[in-house]
Amino acid sequence: DIVMTQSPDSLAVSLGERATINCKSSQSVLYSSNSKDYLAWYQQKPGQPPKVLIYWASTRASGVPDRFSASGSGTNFTLTISSLQAEDVAVYYCQQYYSSLITFGQGTRLEIK
Amino acid sequence: QVQLVESGGGVVQPGRSLTLSCAASGFTFSSYGINWVRQAPGKGLEWVAHISYDGRNKYYADSVKGRFTISRDNSQNTVYLQMNSLRPEDTAAYYCAKDVEQYSGYPMATDYWGQGTLVTVSS
């Protein structure tokens, strides 16, 4: 199985500041035939199901604010929130779908400092 | 609007069976694969199973392979998860979630999720 490792496990950032979450896969999730990275990011608020933010490593999902962006390729990926808002408090997960056995990272808890 | 509604959860004894349903609306159901993802209380997300848009391809996590069966009825816009030989470690909220893109034969990112149904395996 592809193991997804996120860092840090938790993060406290001041309102209006930048938040950065990292995700590393145990093997590349870049499919060479179409040059796509099979990597998604999700946000989960307490008591709610996850919500997709990003797929194909950098494609923002419909309705997601542009303060959310993502980058990376191969085995190293980053989710960035450019200016943290109060409503961004949540747990964030990366997910690989390169393998037919989908795996998630352990999650990163984002709080307000 | 897209809606996914899970049902069928409850309390069940170890070794028993349970079938979950996911009723979908608001999109062309027969064009999209559907996943089941679970979350144990206070824990992270674990992908469980995927069924392709046409039901031909099915994939399972190693932790449930041989015990769980995913199926779909495109005439009823419903996906099912038959869970046999349940174990205490299967206790979780079970979510169904729709693939982001149409006609994928393989599991992929998901865009719409249901609110989940809770399964508790306990004697």
Coordinates of N, CA and C in Angstrom, one line a residue:
Chain A
D1 N 0.8 -1.2 0.0 CA 0.0 0.0 0.0 C 0.9 1.3 0.0
I2 N 0.4 2.3 -0.6 CA 1.1 3.6 -0.6 C 0.7 4.3 0.8
V3 N 1.8 4.6 1.5 CA 1.6 5.3 2.8 C 1.7 6.8 2.6
M4 N 0.7 7.5 3.1 CA 0.7 8.9 3.1 C 1.0 9.5 4.4
T5 N 2.0 10.4 4.5 CA 2.5 10.9 5.8 C 2.4 12.4 5.7
Q6 N 1.5 13.0 6.6 CA 1.4 14.4 6.7 C 2.2 15.1 7.8
S7 N 2.6 16.3 7.6 CA 3.3 17.1 8.6 C 2.9 18.5 8.5
P8 N 2.7 19.2 9.7 CA 2.8 18.6 11.0 C 1.4 17.9 11.3
D9 N 1.4 17.2 12.5 CA 0.1 16.6 12.9 C -0.9 17.7 13.4
S10 N -0.4 18.8 13.9 CA -1.3 19.9 14.3 C -0.5 21.2 14.0
L11 N -1.3 22.3 13.8 CA -0.8 23.5 13.4 C -1.6 24.6 14.0
A12 N -1.0 25.7 14.6 CA -1.8 26.8 15.0 C -1.3 28.1 14.3
V13 N -2.1 28.8 13.6 CA -1.8 29.9 12.8 C -2.7 31.1 13.2
S14 N -2.1 32.3 13.2 CA -2.9 33.5 13.4 C -3.9 33.8 12.3
L15 N -5.0 34.4 12.6 CA -5.9 34.9 11.5 C -5.2 35.8 10.5
G16 N -5.4 35.5 9.3 CA -4.8 36.3 8.2 C -3.4 35.9 7.8
E17 N -2.8 35.0 8.6 CA -1.5 34.4 8.2 C -1.6 33.2 7.3
R18 N -0.5 32.8 6.8 CA -0.4 31.6 5.9 C -0.3 30.4 6.7
A19 N -1.0 29.3 6.2 CA -0.9 28.0 6.8 C -0.4 27.0 5.7
T20 N 0.5 26.2 6.1 CA 1.1 25.2 5.1 C 1.1 23.8 5.7
I21 N 0.5 22.9 4.9 CA 0.5 21.5 5.3 C 1.2 20.7 4.3
N22 N 2.0 19.7 4.7 CA 2.8 18.9 3.8 C 2.3 17.5 3.8
C23 N 2.4 16.8 2.7 CA 2.0 15.4 2.5 C 3.1 14.7 1.7
K24 N 3.5 13.6 2.2 CA 4.6 12.8 1.5 C 4.0 11.4 1.2
S25 N 4.2 10.9 0.0 CA 3.8 9.6 -0.3 C 5.0 8.6 -0.3
S26 N 4.7 7.4 0.0 CA 5.8 6.4 0.1 C 6.3 6.0 -1.3
Q27 N 5.6 6.3 -2.3 CA 6.0 6.1 -3.7 C 5.3 7.1 -4.6
S28 N 5.8 7.4 -5.7 CA 5.3 8.4 -6.6 C 3.9 8.1 -7.0
V29 N 3.1 9.2 -7.0 CA 1.7 9.1 -7.4 C 1.5 9.8 -8.7
L30 N 2.6 10.1 -9.4 CA 2.5 10.7 -10.8 C 2.4 9.6 -11.8
Y31 N 1.4 9.7 -12.6 CA 1.1 8.7 -13.7 C 1.8 9.2 -14.9
S32 N 2.8 8.6 -15.4 CA 3.6 9.2 -16.5 C 2.9 9.3 -17.8
S33 N 1.9 8.4 -18.0 CA 1.2 8.4 -19.3 C 0.3 9.7 -19.5
N34 N -0.1 10.3 -18.5 CA -1.0 11.5 -18.6 C -0.4 12.6 -17.8
S35 N 0.7 12.5 -17.2 CA 1.4 13.5 -16.4 C 0.5 14.1 -15.3
K36 N -0.3 13.2 -14.7 CA -1.2 13.7 -13.6 C -0.8 13.1 -12.3
D37 N -0.8 13.9 -11.3 CA -0.6 13.4 -9.9 C -1.9 13.0 -9.3
Y38 N -2.0 11.8 -8.8 CA -3.3 11.3 -8.3 C -3.4 11.6 -6.8
L39 N -3.6 12.9 -6.5 CA -3.5 13.4 -5.1 C -4.6 14.4 -4.9
A40 N -5.3 14.2 -3.8 CA -6.4 15.1 -3.4 C -6.2 15.6 -2.0
W41 N -6.8 16.7 -1.7 CA -6.9 17.3 -0.3 C -8.3 17.5 0.1
Y42 N -8.6 17.1 1.4 CA -9.9 17.3 1.9 C -9.9 18.1 3.2
Q43 N -11.0 18.7 3.5 CA -11.1 19.5 4.7 C -12.3 18.8 5.5
Q44 N -12.1 18.6 6.8 CA -13.2 18.0 7.6 C -13.4 18.9 8.8
K45 N -14.6 19.5 8.9 CA -14.9 20.3 10.1 C -15.7 19.3 11.1
P46 N -15.6 19.7 12.4 CA -16.3 18.8 13.4 C -17.7 18.5 13.1
G47 N -18.1 17.2 13.2 CA -19.4 16.8 13.0 C -19.9 16.8 11.5
Q48 N -19.0 17.0 10.6 CA -19.3 17.1 9.2 C -18.5 16.0 8.4
P49 N -19.1 15.6 7.2 CA -18.3 14.8 6.4 C -17.1 15.6 5.7
P50 N -16.1 14.9 5.2 CA -15.1 15.6 4.5 C -15.6 16.4 3.3
K51 N -14.9 17.4 2.9 CA -15.2 18.2 1.7 C -13.9 18.3 0.9
V52 N -14.0 18.0 -0.4 CA -12.8 18.0 -1.3 C -12.4 19.5 -1.5
L53 N -11.1 19.7 -1.4 CA -10.6 21.1 -1.8 C -9.9 21.0 -3.1
I54 N -9.1 20.0 -3.3 CA -8.2 19.9 -4.4 C -8.1 18.5 -4.9
Y55 N -8.1 18.3 -6.2 CA -7.8 17.0 -6.8 C -6.8 17.2 -8.0
W56 N -6.3 16.1 -8.5 CA -5.2 16.1 -9.5 C -4.1 17.0 -9.0
A57 N -3.9 17.0 -7.7 CA -2.8 17.7 -7.0 C -2.9 19.2 -6.9
S58 N -3.6 19.8 -7.9 CA -3.6 21.3 -7.9 C -4.9 21.9 -8.4
T59 N -5.9 21.1 -8.8 CA -7.1 21.5 -9.3 C -8.1 21.8 -8.2
R60 N -8.4 23.1 -8.1 CA -9.3 23.5 -7.0 C -10.8 23.0 -7.3
A61 N -11.4 22.4 -6.4 CA -12.8 22.0 -6.6 C -13.7 23.1 -6.7
S62 N -14.9 22.9 -7.3 CA -15.9 23.9 -7.4 C -16.3 24.6 -6.1
G63 N -16.3 25.9 -6.1 CA -16.8 26.6 -4.9 C -15.7 26.8 -3.8
V64 N -14.5 26.2 -4.0 CA -13.5 26.4 -3.0 C -12.8 27.7 -3.1
P65 N -12.7 28.5 -2.0 CA -12.1 29.8 -2.1 C -10.6 29.8 -2.6
D66 N -10.3 30.8 -3.3 CA -8.9 30.8 -4.0 C -7.8 31.0 -3.0
R67 N -8.1 31.2 -1.7 CA -7.0 31.3 -0.7 C -6.4 29.9 -0.5
F68 N -7.2 28.8 -0.9 CA -6.7 27.5 -0.9 C -5.9 27.2 -2.2
S69 N -4.7 26.7 -2.1 CA -3.9 26.3 -3.3 C -3.1 25.1 -2.9
A70 N -2.6 24.4 -3.9 CA -1.8 23.2 -3.6 C -0.8 23.1 -4.7
S71 N 0.3 22.4 -4.3 CA 1.4 22.2 -5.3 C 2.1 20.9 -5.0
G72 N 3.0 20.6 -5.8 CA 3.8 19.4 -5.6 C 3.6 18.4 -6.7
S73 N 4.5 17.4 -6.8 CA 4.5 16.3 -7.8 C 5.3 15.2 -7.3
G74 N 4.9 14.0 -7.8 CA 5.7 12.8 -7.5 C 5.4 12.3 -6.1
T75 N 6.2 12.7 -5.1 CA 6.0 12.2 -3.7 C 5.8 13.3 -2.7
N76 N 6.0 14.5 -3.1 CA 5.9 15.6 -2.1 C 4.9 16.7 -2.5
F77 N 4.0 17.0 -1.6 CA 2.9 17.9 -1.9 C 2.6 18.8 -0.8
T78 N 2.0 20.0 -1.1 CA 1.8 21.0 -0.1 C 0.4 21.6 -0.4
L79 N -0.3 21.8 0.7 CA -1.6 22.6 0.7 C -1.3 23.9 1.4
T80 N -1.7 25.0 0.8 CA -1.4 26.3 1.4 C -2.7 27.1 1.5
I81 N -3.0 27.6 2.7 CA -4.1 28.6 2.9 C -3.4 29.9 3.0
S82 N -3.6 30.8 2.1 CA -2.8 32.1 2.0 C -3.1 33.0 3.1
S83 N -4.4 33.1 3.6 CA -4.8 34.0 4.6 C -5.8 33.3 5.5
L84 N -5.4 32.8 6.6 CA -6.3 32.0 7.4 C -7.6 32.7 7.9
Q85 N -8.7 32.1 7.7 CA -10.0 32.6 8.2 C -10.5 31.7 9.3
A86 N -11.3 32.2 10.1 CA -11.8 31.5 11.3 C -12.5 30.2 10.8
E87 N -13.2 30.2 9.7 CA -13.9 29.1 9.2 C -13.0 28.0 8.6
D88 N -11.7 28.2 8.6 CA -10.8 27.2 8.1 C -10.3 26.3 9.2
V89 N -10.7 26.5 10.4 CA -10.4 25.5 11.5 C -11.0 24.2 11.1
A90 N -10.2 23.2 11.0 CA -10.6 21.9 10.6 C -9.4 20.9 10.6
V91 N -9.7 19.7 10.3 CA -8.7 18.7 10.0 C -8.6 18.5 8.5
Y92 N -7.3 18.5 8.0 CA -7.1 18.4 6.6 C -6.4 17.1 6.3
Y93 N -6.9 16.4 5.3 CA -6.3 15.1 4.9 C -5.9 15.1 3.4
C94 N -4.7 14.5 3.2 CA -4.4 14.2 1.8 C -4.8 12.8 1.5
Q95 N -4.9 12.5 0.2 CA -5.4 11.2 -0.3 C -4.7 10.9 -1.6
Q96 N -4.2 9.7 -1.7 CA -3.7 9.2 -3.1 C -4.7 8.3 -3.7
Y97 N -4.9 8.4 -5.0 CA -5.7 7.5 -5.7 C -5.0 6.9 -6.9
Y98 N -3.7 7.0 -6.9 CA -2.8 6.4 -7.9 C -3.0 4.8 -7.9
S99 N -3.0 4.3 -6.6 CA -3.2 2.9 -6.5 C -4.8 2.7 -6.3
S100 N -5.2 1.5 -6.8 CA -6.6 1.2 -6.7 C -7.0 1.0 -5.2
L101 N -6.0 0.9 -4.3 CA -6.2 0.8 -2.9 C -5.9 2.3 -2.4
I102 N -7.0 3.0 -2.3 CA -6.9 4.4 -1.9 C -6.4 4.5 -0.4
T103 N -5.5 5.5 -0.2 CA -5.0 5.7 1.2 C -5.1 7.2 1.5
F104 N -5.3 7.5 2.8 CA -5.3 8.9 3.3 C -4.1 9.1 4.2
G105 N -3.7 10.3 4.3 CA -2.8 10.7 5.4 C -3.5 10.7 6.7
Q106 N -2.7 10.8 7.8 CA -3.3 10.7 9.1 C -4.1 11.9 9.6
G107 N -4.0 13.0 8.8 CA -4.7 14.2 9.1 C -3.8 15.3 9.8
T108 N -4.1 16.5 9.5 CA -3.4 17.7 10.2 C -4.5 18.6 10.8
R109 N -4.5 18.8 12.1 CA -5.4 19.6 12.8 C -5.0 21.1 12.7
L110 N -5.8 21.9 12.2 CA -5.5 23.3 12.0 C -6.3 24.2 13.0
E111 N -5.6 25.0 13.8 CA -6.3 25.8 14.8 C -5.9 27.2 14.7
I112 N -6.6 28.1 15.3 CA -6.3 29.5 15.4 C -5.3 29.8 16.5
K113 N -4.2 30.5 16.3 CA -3.3 30.9 17.3 C -3.9 32.1 18.1
Chain B
Q1 N -29.9 19.5 -6.5 CA -28.6 19.4 -5.9 C -28.2 18.0 -5.6
V2 N -26.9 17.7 -5.6 CA -26.4 16.4 -5.4 C -26.7 16.0 -3.9
Q3 N -27.2 14.8 -3.7 CA -27.5 14.3 -2.4 C -27.1 12.8 -2.3
L4 N -26.5 12.5 -1.2 CA -26.2 11.1 -0.9 C -26.6 10.9 0.5
V5 N -27.5 9.8 0.7 CA -28.0 9.6 2.0 C -27.8 8.1 2.4
E6 N -27.0 7.9 3.4 CA -26.7 6.6 3.9 C -27.7 6.1 4.9
S7 N -28.0 4.9 5.0 CA -28.9 4.3 6.0 C -28.4 2.8 6.2
G8 N -29.0 2.3 7.3 CA -28.7 0.9 7.6 C -27.8 0.6 8.8
G9 N -27.2 1.7 9.3 CA -26.3 1.5 10.5 C -27.0 1.1 11.7
G10 N -26.3 0.7 12.7 CA -26.9 0.3 14.0 C -25.9 -0.4 14.8
V11 N -26.4 -1.0 15.9 CA -25.5 -1.8 16.8 C -25.7 -3.3 16.4
V12 N -24.6 -4.0 16.3 CA -24.6 -5.4 15.9 C -23.6 -6.1 16.6
Q13 N -23.8 -7.4 16.9 CA -22.9 -8.2 17.6 C -21.7 -8.7 16.7
P14 N -20.6 -8.9 17.3 CA -19.4 -9.4 16.5 C -19.8 -10.7 15.8
G15 N -19.4 -10.8 14.5 CA -19.7 -12.0 13.7 C -21.0 -11.9 12.9
R16 N -21.8 -10.9 13.2 CA -23.1 -10.8 12.5 C -22.9 -10.0 11.3
S17 N -24.0 -9.8 10.5 CA -24.0 -9.0 9.3 C -24.9 -7.8 9.3
L18 N -24.6 -6.9 8.4 CA -25.3 -5.7 8.3 C -25.2 -5.2 6.8
T19 N -26.2 -4.6 6.3 CA -26.2 -4.0 5.0 C -26.5 -2.5 5.0
L20 N -25.5 -1.7 4.5 CA -25.7 -0.3 4.4 C -26.2 0.1 3.0
S21 N -27.0 1.1 2.9 CA -27.5 1.6 1.6 C -27.1 3.1 1.5
C22 N -26.8 3.5 0.2 CA -26.5 4.9 -0.1 C -27.4 5.3 -1.3
A23 N -28.4 6.1 -1.0 CA -29.4 6.6 -2.0 C -28.9 7.9 -2.5
A24 N -28.8 8.0 -3.9 CA -28.3 9.1 -4.5 C -29.3 9.9 -5.3
S25 N -29.1 11.2 -5.5 CA -30.0 12.0 -6.3 C -29.3 13.3 -6.7
G26 N -29.8 13.9 -7.8 CA -29.3 15.2 -8.2 C -28.2 15.1 -9.2
F27 N -27.8 13.9 -9.7 CA -26.8 13.7 -10.7 C -27.1 12.4 -11.5
T28 N -26.4 12.2 -12.6 CA -26.6 11.0 -13.4 C -25.9 9.9 -12.7
F29 N -26.6 9.2 -11.9 CA -26.0 8.2 -11.0 C -25.2 7.1 -11.8
S30 N -25.7 6.7 -12.9 CA -25.1 5.6 -13.6 C -23.8 6.0 -14.3
S31 N -23.4 7.3 -14.2 CA -22.2 7.7 -14.8 C -21.0 7.8 -13.9
Y32 N -21.3 7.6 -12.6 CA -20.3 7.9 -11.6 C -20.0 6.7 -10.7
G33 N -18.7 6.5 -10.4 CA -18.4 5.5 -9.4 C -18.7 6.0 -8.0
I34 N -18.8 5.1 -7.1 CA -19.2 5.4 -5.7 C -18.2 4.7 -4.7
N35 N -17.8 5.4 -3.7 CA -16.9 4.9 -2.7 C -17.6 4.8 -1.4
W36 N -17.2 3.9 -0.5 CA -17.5 3.9 0.9 C -16.2 4.2 1.6
V37 N -16.3 5.1 2.6 CA -15.1 5.5 3.4 C -15.6 5.5 4.8
R38 N -14.8 5.0 5.8 CA -15.3 5.0 7.2 C -14.3 5.8 8.1
Q39 N -14.9 6.1 9.2 CA -14.1 6.9 10.2 C -14.5 6.4 11.6
A40 N -13.5 5.7 12.2 CA -13.7 5.3 13.6 C -13.8 6.5 14.5
P41 N -14.5 6.4 15.6 CA -14.7 7.6 16.5 C -13.3 8.2 16.9
G42 N -13.2 9.5 16.6 CA -12.0 10.3 16.9 C -10.8 10.0 16.1
K43 N -11.0 9.2 15.0 CA -9.8 8.8 14.2 C -9.9 9.4 12.8
G44 N -9.0 9.0 11.9 CA -8.9 9.5 10.6 C -9.8 8.7 9.6
L45 N -9.6 9.0 8.4 CA -10.4 8.5 7.3 C -9.8 7.2 6.8
E46 N -10.6 6.2 6.5 CA -10.1 4.9 5.9 C -11.1 4.6 4.8
W47 N -10.5 4.5 3.6 CA -11.2 4.1 2.4 C -11.6 2.6 2.5
V48 N -12.8 2.2 2.2 CA -13.3 0.9 2.3 C -13.5 0.1 1.0
A49 N -14.2 0.8 0.1 CA -14.5 0.1 -1.2 C -14.9 1.1 -2.2
H50 N -14.8 0.6 -3.5 CA -15.3 1.4 -4.6 C -15.9 0.5 -5.6
I51 N -17.0 1.1 -6.3 CA -17.6 0.4 -7.4 C -17.7 1.3 -8.5
S52 N -17.3 0.8 -9.7 CA -17.3 1.7 -10.9 C -18.8 2.0 -11.3
Y53 N -18.9 3.0 -12.2 CA -20.2 3.5 -12.7 C -21.1 2.4 -13.2
D54 N -20.5 1.4 -13.8 CA -21.4 0.3 -14.4 C -21.4 -0.9 -13.6
G55 N -20.7 -0.9 -12.4 CA -20.8 -2.0 -11.5 C -19.8 -3.1 -11.8
R56 N -19.1 -3.0 -12.9 CA -18.2 -4.1 -13.4 C -16.9 -4.2 -12.5
N57 N -16.4 -3.1 -12.0 CA -15.2 -3.1 -11.3 C -15.4 -2.8 -9.8
K58 N -14.9 -3.6 -9.0 CA -15.0 -3.4 -7.5 C -13.7 -3.5 -6.8
Y59 N -13.4 -2.7 -5.9 CA -12.1 -2.7 -5.2 C -12.4 -2.6 -3.7
Y60 N -11.5 -3.2 -2.9 CA -11.7 -3.3 -1.5 C -10.4 -3.0 -0.7
A61 N -10.5 -2.4 0.4 CA -9.4 -2.3 1.3 C -9.1 -3.7 1.8
D62 N -7.8 -4.0 2.1 CA -7.4 -5.3 2.6 C -8.1 -5.6 3.9
S63 N -8.4 -4.6 4.7 CA -9.0 -4.9 6.0 C -10.5 -5.4 5.9
V64 N -11.1 -5.3 4.7 CA -12.5 -5.8 4.6 C -12.6 -6.8 3.5
K65 N -11.6 -7.0 2.7 CA -11.7 -7.9 1.6 C -12.1 -9.3 2.0
G66 N -13.1 -9.9 1.4 CA -13.6 -11.2 1.7 C -14.7 -11.2 2.7
R67 N -14.9 -10.0 3.4 CA -16.0 -9.9 4.4 C -17.1 -8.9 3.9
F68 N -16.7 -7.9 3.1 CA -17.6 -6.8 2.7 C -17.8 -7.0 1.2
T69 N -19.0 -6.7 0.7 CA -19.3 -6.7 -0.7 C -20.0 -5.4 -1.1
I70 N -19.5 -4.7 -2.1 CA -20.2 -3.5 -2.6 C -20.9 -3.9 -3.9
S71 N -22.1 -3.3 -4.0 CA -22.9 -3.5 -5.2 C -23.7 -2.2 -5.5
R72 N -24.4 -2.2 -6.7 CA -25.2 -1.0 -7.0 C -26.4 -1.4 -7.9
D73 N -27.4 -0.6 -7.8 CA -28.6 -0.8 -8.6 C -28.8 0.5 -9.3
N74 N -28.4 0.6 -10.5 CA -28.6 1.9 -11.2 C -30.0 2.3 -11.5
S75 N -30.9 1.3 -11.5 CA -32.3 1.6 -11.7 C -32.9 2.2 -10.4
Q76 N -32.3 2.0 -9.3 CA -32.8 2.6 -8.0 C -31.9 3.7 -7.5
N77 N -30.8 4.0 -8.2 CA -29.8 5.1 -7.8 C -29.3 4.8 -6.4
T78 N -28.9 3.5 -6.2 CA -28.5 3.1 -4.8 C -27.3 2.2 -4.9
V79 N -26.4 2.4 -3.9 CA -25.2 1.6 -3.7 C -25.4 0.9 -2.4
Y80 N -24.9 -0.3 -2.3 CA -25.0 -1.1 -1.1 C -23.7 -1.5 -0.6
L81 N -23.6 -1.7 0.7 CA -22.4 -2.4 1.3 C -22.8 -3.5 2.2
Q82 N -22.6 -4.7 1.8 CA -23.0 -5.9 2.6 C -21.8 -6.2 3.4
M83 N -22.0 -6.2 4.8 CA -20.9 -6.4 5.7 C -21.1 -7.6 6.5
N84 N -20.3 -8.6 6.3 CA -20.4 -9.9 7.0 C -19.2 -10.0 8.0
S85 N -19.4 -11.0 8.9 CA -18.3 -11.3 9.9 C -17.8 -10.0 10.6
L86 N -18.7 -9.2 11.0 CA -18.3 -7.9 11.6 C -17.4 -8.1 12.8
R87 N -16.5 -7.2 13.0 CA -15.6 -7.2 14.1 C -15.7 -5.8 14.8
P88 N -15.3 -5.8 16.1 CA -15.3 -4.5 16.8 C -14.5 -3.4 16.1
E89 N -13.5 -3.8 15.4 CA -12.7 -2.7 14.7 C -13.4 -2.2 13.5
D90 N -14.5 -2.7 13.1 CA -15.3 -2.2 12.0 C -16.2 -1.0 12.5
T91 N -16.2 -0.8 13.8 CA -17.0 0.3 14.4 C -16.6 1.6 13.9
A92 N -17.5 2.3 13.2 CA -17.1 3.6 12.6 C -18.4 4.2 12.0
A93 N -18.2 5.5 11.6 CA -19.2 6.2 10.7 C -18.8 5.8 9.3
Y94 N -19.8 5.3 8.6 CA -19.6 4.9 7.2 C -20.2 6.0 6.2
Y95 N -19.4 6.5 5.4 CA -19.8 7.5 4.4 C -19.8 6.9 3.0
C96 N -20.8 7.3 2.2 CA -20.6 7.1 0.7 C -20.2 8.4 0.1
A97 N -19.5 8.3 -1.0 CA -19.0 9.5 -1.6 C -18.8 9.2 -3.1
K98 N -19.2 10.2 -3.9 CA -19.2 10.1 -5.4 C -17.9 10.5 -6.0
D99 N -17.5 9.8 -7.0 CA -16.3 10.2 -7.8 C -16.4 11.6 -8.4
V100 N -15.3 12.3 -8.4 CA -15.2 13.6 -9.0 C -15.6 13.6 -10.5
E101 N -15.1 12.5 -11.2 CA -15.2 12.5 -12.7 C -16.0 11.3 -13.1
Q102 N -16.7 11.4 -14.2 CA -17.5 10.4 -14.8 C -16.7 9.3 -15.4
Y103 N -17.3 8.1 -15.4 CA -16.8 7.0 -16.2 C -15.5 6.5 -15.8
S104 N -15.1 6.7 -14.5 CA -13.8 6.1 -14.1 C -14.0 4.7 -13.7
G105 N -13.2 3.8 -14.2 CA -13.2 2.4 -13.8 C -12.5 2.1 -12.5
Y106 N -11.8 3.2 -12.0 CA -10.9 3.0 -10.8 C -11.3 4.0 -9.8
P107 N -11.0 3.7 -8.5 CA -11.2 4.6 -7.4 C -10.5 6.0 -7.7
M108 N -11.2 7.1 -7.3 CA -10.5 8.3 -7.6 C -11.0 9.3 -6.5
A109 N -10.6 10.6 -6.6 CA -11.0 11.6 -5.7 C -12.6 11.7 -5.7
T110 N -13.1 12.2 -4.6 CA -14.6 12.2 -4.4 C -15.0 13.7 -4.1
D111 N -16.2 14.1 -4.6 CA -16.6 15.4 -4.4 C -17.8 15.6 -3.5
Y112 N -18.7 14.7 -3.6 CA -19.9 14.8 -2.7 C -19.9 13.6 -1.8
W113 N -20.2 13.9 -0.5 CA -20.3 12.9 0.6 C -21.7 12.9 1.3
G114 N -22.1 11.8 1.7 CA -23.3 11.8 2.6 C -22.9 12.2 4.0
Q115 N -23.9 12.2 4.9 CA -23.7 12.6 6.3 C -23.2 11.4 7.1
G116 N -23.2 10.2 6.6 CA -22.7 9.1 7.3 C -23.8 8.3 8.1
T117 N -23.5 7.0 8.3 CA -24.3 6.2 9.1 C -23.4 5.4 10.1
L118 N -23.8 5.4 11.4 CA -22.9 4.8 12.4 C -23.1 3.3 12.6
V119 N -22.0 2.6 12.5 CA -22.1 1.2 12.7 C -21.3 0.9 14.0
T120 N -21.9 0.2 15.0 CA -21.2 -0.1 16.2 C -21.3 -1.7 16.3
V121 N -20.1 -2.2 16.4 CA -20.0 -3.7 16.6 C -19.6 -4.0 18.0
S122 N -20.5 -4.5 18.8 CA -20.3 -4.8 20.2 C -21.2 -5.8 20.7
S123 N -20.7 -6.6 21.7 CA -21.5 -7.6 22.3 C -22.2 -7.1 23.5

